[in-house]
mmCIF file of C-alpha atoms in Angstrom:
data_model
loop_
_atom_site.group_PDB
_atom_site.id
_atom_site.type_symbol
_atom_site.label_atom_id
_atom_site.label_comp_id
_atom_site.label_asym_id
_atom_site.label_seq_id
_atom_site.Cartn_x
_atom_site.Cartn_y
_atom_site.Cartn_z
ATOM 1 C CA MET A 21 -37.479 21.547 -58.783
ATOM 2 C CA LYS A 22 -35.761 24.041 -56.447
ATOM 3 C CA LYS A 23 -32.804 24.405 -58.909
ATOM 4 C CA THR A 24 -35.155 24.986 -61.803
ATOM 5 C CA VAL A 25 -36.987 27.750 -59.952
ATOM 6 C CA LEU A 26 -33.639 29.353 -59.059
ATOM 7 C CA LEU A 27 -32.459 29.262 -62.636
ATOM 8 C CA LEU A 28 -35.636 30.810 -63.973
ATOM 9 C CA PHE A 29 -35.418 33.453 -61.252
ATOM 10 C CA SER A 30 -31.745 34.368 -62.145
ATOM 11 C CA MET A 31 -32.430 34.409 -65.883
ATOM 12 C CA LEU A 32 -35.448 36.618 -65.460
ATOM 13 C CA LEU A 33 -34.891 39.280 -62.760
ATOM 14 C CA MET A 34 -37.787 41.406 -61.538
ATOM 15 C CA SER A 35 -37.063 44.874 -60.239
ATOM 16 C CA CYS A 36 -38.335 45.256 -56.653
ATOM 17 C CA GLY A 37 -41.634 47.047 -56.640
ATOM 18 C CA LYS A 38 -41.949 47.274 -60.386
ATOM 19 C CA ASP A 39 -43.581 44.910 -62.847
ATOM 20 C CA LYS A 40 -40.614 44.946 -65.285
ATOM 21 C CA GLU A 41 -38.271 42.133 -66.399
ATOM 22 C CA VAL A 42 -34.562 42.028 -67.116
ATOM 23 C CA LEU A 43 -33.400 39.103 -69.333
ATOM 24 C CA LEU A 44 -29.900 38.429 -68.162
ATOM 25 C CA PRO A 45 -26.971 37.212 -70.252
ATOM 26 C CA VAL A 46 -26.294 33.475 -69.860
ATOM 27 C CA ALA A 47 -23.047 31.434 -69.698
ATOM 28 C CA GLN A 48 -21.768 28.075 -68.556
ATOM 29 C CA GLU A 49 -19.318 29.194 -65.877
ATOM 30 C CA THR A 50 -19.089 31.368 -62.785
ATOM 31 C CA ILE A 51 -16.379 33.973 -62.314
ATOM 32 C CA VAL A 52 -17.652 35.297 -58.922
ATOM 33 C CA ALA A 53 -20.329 33.301 -57.058
ATOM 34 C CA GLU A 54 -21.357 35.692 -54.258
ATOM 35 C CA VAL A 55 -21.301 39.460 -53.625
ATOM 36 C CA LYS A 56 -22.253 40.810 -50.151
ATOM 37 C CA ASP A 57 -23.310 44.272 -49.143
ATOM 38 C CA HIS A 58 -24.629 45.289 -52.473
ATOM 39 C CA SER A 59 -27.050 47.595 -54.272
ATOM 40 C CA PRO A 60 -28.946 46.378 -57.409
ATOM 41 C CA ILE A 61 -29.185 48.561 -60.535
ATOM 42 C CA TYR A 62 -31.555 47.512 -63.315
ATOM 43 C CA PHE A 63 -31.216 48.273 -67.065
ATOM 44 C CA PHE A 64 -34.583 47.623 -68.744
ATOM 45 C CA PHE A 65 -35.131 46.885 -72.436
ATOM 46 C CA ASN A 66 -37.751 49.266 -73.823
ATOM 47 C CA ALA A 67 -38.662 49.122 -77.510
ATOM 48 C CA ASN A 68 -40.187 52.275 -78.924
ATOM 49 C CA GLU A 69 -41.216 51.826 -82.528
ATOM 50 C CA LYS A 70 -37.956 51.301 -84.371
ATOM 51 C CA ASP A 71 -35.730 52.480 -81.586
ATOM 52 C CA THR A 72 -34.448 50.631 -78.488
ATOM 53 C CA LEU A 73 -34.389 52.653 -75.242
ATOM 54 C CA VAL A 74 -32.516 51.916 -72.002
ATOM 55 C CA GLU A 75 -34.429 52.589 -68.869
ATOM 56 C CA VAL A 76 -32.222 52.565 -65.756
ATOM 57 C CA ASN A 77 -33.523 52.119 -62.277
ATOM 58 C CA ARG A 78 -30.728 53.511 -60.097
ATOM 59 C CA ASN A 79 -32.806 54.393 -57.034
ATOM 60 C CA ASN A 80 -31.083 51.814 -54.832
ATOM 61 C CA SER A 81 -27.493 52.686 -55.900
ATOM 62 C CA ILE A 82 -25.839 53.378 -52.483
ATOM 63 C CA SER A 83 -22.316 54.550 -53.119
ATOM 64 C CA SER A 84 -20.775 52.832 -50.092
ATOM 65 C CA THR A 85 -21.890 49.354 -51.322
ATOM 66 C CA ASN A 86 -20.901 47.032 -54.158
ATOM 67 C CA TRP A 87 -23.085 47.667 -57.193
ATOM 68 C CA LEU A 88 -24.760 44.910 -59.137
ATOM 69 C CA PHE A 89 -25.531 45.960 -62.744
ATOM 70 C CA ASN A 90 -28.490 43.790 -63.913
ATOM 71 C CA ILE A 91 -28.582 44.593 -67.596
ATOM 72 C CA ASP A 92 -30.955 43.224 -70.144
ATOM 73 C CA LYS A 93 -28.939 41.170 -72.699
ATOM 74 C CA ARG A 94 -30.960 42.588 -75.625
ATOM 75 C CA LEU A 95 -29.809 46.126 -75.153
ATOM 76 C CA PRO A 96 -27.257 47.584 -77.622
ATOM 77 C CA LEU A 97 -23.855 47.966 -76.113
ATOM 78 C CA ARG A 98 -23.271 51.607 -76.907
ATOM 79 C CA LYS A 99 -26.452 52.786 -75.117
ATOM 80 C CA VAL A 100 -25.588 50.591 -72.100
ATOM 81 C CA ILE A 101 -22.055 52.031 -71.860
ATOM 82 C CA LEU A 102 -23.384 55.610 -71.940
ATOM 83 C CA GLU A 103 -25.375 54.852 -68.780
ATOM 84 C CA ILE A 104 -22.585 52.897 -67.136
ATOM 85 C CA LYS A 105 -20.183 55.802 -67.559
ATOM 86 C CA LYS A 106 -22.691 58.091 -65.817
ATOM 87 C CA LEU A 107 -22.999 55.699 -62.962
ATOM 88 C CA GLN A 108 -19.205 55.199 -62.705
ATOM 89 C CA ASN A 109 -18.857 59.014 -62.442
ATOM 90 C CA LYS A 110 -21.562 59.205 -59.821
ATOM 91 C CA LYS A 111 -19.926 56.670 -57.625
ATOM 92 C CA ASP A 112 -16.411 58.031 -58.097
ATOM 93 C CA ASN A 113 -17.486 61.602 -57.142
ATOM 94 C CA SER A 114 -19.590 60.519 -54.188
ATOM 95 C CA ALA A 115 -18.545 61.749 -50.752
ATOM 96 C CA HIS A 116 -19.785 58.438 -49.356
ATOM 97 C CA LYS A 117 -17.872 56.209 -51.714
ATOM 98 C CA ASN A 118 -16.252 53.130 -50.102
ATOM 99 C CA GLU A 119 -12.851 52.600 -51.815
ATOM 100 C CA ALA A 120 -13.230 48.843 -51.328
ATOM 101 C CA SER A 121 -16.523 48.651 -53.070
ATOM 102 C CA GLU A 122 -16.771 46.983 -56.500
ATOM 103 C CA ASN A 123 -19.004 47.124 -59.594
ATOM 104 C CA TYR A 124 -20.264 43.820 -61.045
ATOM 105 C CA PHE A 125 -22.184 42.719 -64.161
ATOM 106 C CA THR A 126 -24.663 39.917 -63.373
ATOM 107 C CA TYR A 127 -25.423 36.942 -65.518
ATOM 108 C CA THR A 128 -26.784 33.353 -65.204
ATOM 109 C CA ASP A 129 -24.604 30.303 -65.004
ATOM 110 C CA THR A 130 -26.775 27.679 -66.720
ATOM 111 C CA VAL A 131 -24.617 24.767 -65.542
ATOM 112 C CA LYS A 132 -24.486 25.609 -61.807
ATOM 113 C CA LYS A 133 -27.951 27.196 -62.100
ATOM 114 C CA ASN A 134 -27.065 30.321 -60.080
ATOM 115 C CA LEU A 135 -26.641 34.046 -60.425
ATOM 116 C CA ALA A 136 -22.967 34.894 -61.228
ATOM 117 C CA PHE A 137 -20.898 38.116 -61.335
ATOM 118 C CA ILE A 138 -18.124 39.683 -63.389
ATOM 119 C CA PRO A 139 -16.169 42.570 -61.773
ATOM 120 C CA PHE A 140 -15.524 45.560 -63.983
ATOM 121 C CA THR A 141 -14.657 48.315 -61.384
ATOM 122 C CA GLU A 142 -11.387 49.343 -62.966
ATOM 123 C CA ILE A 143 -12.454 49.391 -66.604
ATOM 124 C CA ARG A 144 -12.816 52.847 -68.146
ATOM 125 C CA TYR A 145 -14.787 53.001 -71.361
ATOM 126 C CA LYS A 146 -14.000 55.161 -74.314
ATOM 127 C CA LEU A 147 -16.792 55.777 -76.799
ATOM 128 C CA GLU A 148 -14.393 56.327 -79.685
ATOM 129 C CA LYS A 149 -12.001 54.628 -82.044
ATOM 130 C CA PRO A 150 -8.534 54.338 -80.619
ATOM 131 C CA ASP A 151 -5.697 56.530 -81.935
ATOM 132 C CA PHE A 152 -3.714 55.104 -84.802
ATOM 133 C CA ASN A 153 -0.711 54.377 -82.482
ATOM 134 C CA ILE A 154 -2.848 52.131 -80.143
ATOM 135 C CA ARG A 155 -2.628 48.462 -81.037
ATOM 136 C CA HIS A 156 -6.028 46.908 -80.643
ATOM 137 C CA PHE A 157 -8.354 44.097 -81.634
ATOM 138 C CA TYR A 158 -11.808 45.048 -82.711
ATOM 139 C CA LEU A 159 -14.404 42.368 -81.841
ATOM 140 C CA ASP A 160 -17.540 42.599 -83.952
ATOM 141 C CA ARG A 161 -21.054 41.223 -83.350
ATOM 142 C CA ASN A 162 -20.429 38.211 -85.575
ATOM 143 C CA ASP A 163 -17.577 36.606 -83.656
ATOM 144 C CA LEU A 164 -14.994 38.047 -85.975
ATOM 145 C CA VAL A 165 -11.764 39.822 -84.907
ATOM 146 C CA HIS A 166 -10.347 42.751 -86.831
ATOM 147 C CA TYR A 167 -6.639 43.715 -86.541
ATOM 148 C CA ASP A 168 -5.382 46.317 -88.965
ATOM 149 C CA GLU A 169 -6.515 44.921 -92.371
ATOM 150 C CA LEU A 170 -6.835 41.324 -91.101
ATOM 151 C CA VAL A 171 -10.125 39.649 -90.258
ATOM 152 C CA PHE A 172 -10.333 36.229 -88.592
ATOM 153 C CA SER A 173 -12.420 34.066 -86.233
ATOM 154 C CA LYS A 174 -12.313 34.747 -82.550
ATOM 155 C CA ASN A 175 -11.205 31.189 -82.040
ATOM 156 C CA GLN A 176 -7.912 32.102 -83.812
ATOM 157 C CA LEU A 177 -7.277 34.991 -81.468
ATOM 158 C CA GLU A 178 -5.145 33.189 -78.890
ATOM 159 C CA GLU A 179 -2.873 31.700 -81.532
ATOM 160 C CA PHE A 180 -2.599 35.077 -83.284
ATOM 161 C CA ILE A 181 -1.530 36.980 -80.108
ATOM 162 C CA ASN A 182 1.017 34.290 -79.175
ATOM 163 C CA LYS A 183 2.786 34.868 -82.429
ATOM 164 C CA MET A 184 3.007 38.748 -82.050
ATOM 165 C CA PRO A 185 6.165 40.650 -81.188
ATOM 166 C CA ASN A 186 6.471 42.797 -78.048
ATOM 167 C CA THR A 187 3.462 45.081 -77.818
ATOM 168 C CA ARG A 188 0.691 46.441 -75.621
ATOM 169 C CA LEU A 189 -2.792 45.386 -76.799
ATOM 170 C CA TYR A 190 -6.269 46.730 -76.119
ATOM 171 C CA PHE A 191 -9.685 45.452 -76.978
ATOM 172 C CA SER A 192 -12.441 47.408 -78.727
ATOM 173 C CA TYR A 193 -16.043 46.341 -79.337
ATOM 174 C CA ASP A 194 -18.678 46.841 -82.027
ATOM 175 C CA LYS A 195 -21.057 49.463 -80.498
ATOM 176 C CA GLY A 196 -24.034 47.735 -82.166
ATOM 177 C CA MET A 197 -23.579 44.390 -80.555
ATOM 178 C CA SER A 198 -25.959 43.326 -77.830
ATOM 179 C CA PHE A 199 -24.912 43.487 -74.179
ATOM 180 C CA GLY A 200 -25.396 39.671 -74.069
ATOM 181 C CA LYS A 201 -22.744 39.293 -76.793
ATOM 182 C CA TYR A 202 -20.400 41.627 -74.960
ATOM 183 C CA ILE A 203 -20.581 39.492 -71.833
ATOM 184 C CA GLU A 204 -19.969 36.402 -74.000
ATOM 185 C CA TYR A 205 -16.778 38.058 -75.258
ATOM 186 C CA LYS A 206 -15.703 39.038 -71.768
ATOM 187 C CA LEU A 207 -15.887 35.454 -70.630
ATOM 188 C CA PHE A 208 -14.123 34.163 -73.754
ATOM 189 C CA LEU A 209 -11.262 36.667 -73.346
ATOM 190 C CA LYS A 210 -10.666 35.604 -69.668
ATOM 191 C CA LYS A 211 -9.851 32.071 -70.913
ATOM 192 C CA LEU A 212 -7.152 33.178 -73.340
ATOM 193 C CA ASN A 213 -3.751 31.622 -72.509
ATOM 194 C CA ILE A 214 -1.193 34.229 -73.482
ATOM 195 C CA THR A 215 2.252 32.716 -73.381
ATOM 196 C CA GLN A 216 4.194 35.190 -75.695
ATOM 197 C CA LYS A 217 6.749 37.129 -73.628
ATOM 198 C CA GLY A 218 6.582 40.884 -74.057
ATOM 199 C CA VAL A 219 2.876 40.939 -75.031
ATOM 200 C CA THR A 220 0.755 42.850 -72.511
ATOM 201 C CA ILE A 221 -3.024 42.937 -72.567
ATOM 202 C CA LYS A 222 -4.335 46.172 -71.175
ATOM 203 C CA THR A 223 -7.702 45.402 -69.501
ATOM 204 C CA LYS A 224 -8.500 48.674 -67.741
ATOM 205 C CA ARG A 225 -9.525 50.555 -70.882
ATOM 206 C CA GLU A 226 -11.942 49.480 -73.568
ATOM 207 C CA TYR A 227 -13.099 51.193 -76.712
ATOM 208 C CA ILE A 228 -16.676 51.089 -77.978
ATOM 209 C CA TYR A 229 -17.281 52.356 -81.563
#
C-alpha cells in the first residue's frame, strides 16, 4: 500500500501551496535516484481553448541549489524549451550561483515506484534547424528518425550509427512532440551502444524545430 501511494504521488505532483497538478513522464528505469539540496520548479499544463499554455512556478528557484524541473508530460516541447532557456540564463547569470549545482528533469520510475531524475545541466538548446554542415538525426513524434533523405524506425538507430564513417553527430527533436515523448527519447538514447570508432555523439547541444 505504501509503494502504491508513493507511485501515485510521484506521478501526480502537487505544487506546494497551490491546487495544481503536474503529470510527470513515466519510465521503467532510474538514472539518478536521489538529489539533495534542491529547489523545485513546476511547469503546469494549461489548456486555453485551442492553445496550450505553459505556466511556470519558479518562486522557489534558489540559484545556489540543484534545480528539479517538474514538467507536465502533456506540454509541447518547444514551449517547454523556451521557458527552460530563460531559467538556464537566470541561473548562469546569478551572483549566487553554485558551480557544483545541477539541473534535473523529474519523472516516475514505474518499476521501482519512485521519483527519478535526469541531469541536463550542460545541454544548451537551439530553437532552430542545424546548419547544413552539421550532421544530425531528427527524431519526430512518431518514433521515426530522419537523416538526410532517409527515414527509419528509432529501433534501427544503433545499427545505423555503427555503420557510419568518422563523424560528429547531434540530435534534434520535433518541436511539436510532447515533453513526455522527449523524456522517452532521452532514456532511449542513453542505452545506445555505439561501437563504431571515430563516431562522436555530441550531447551538450540539442536542436528543437
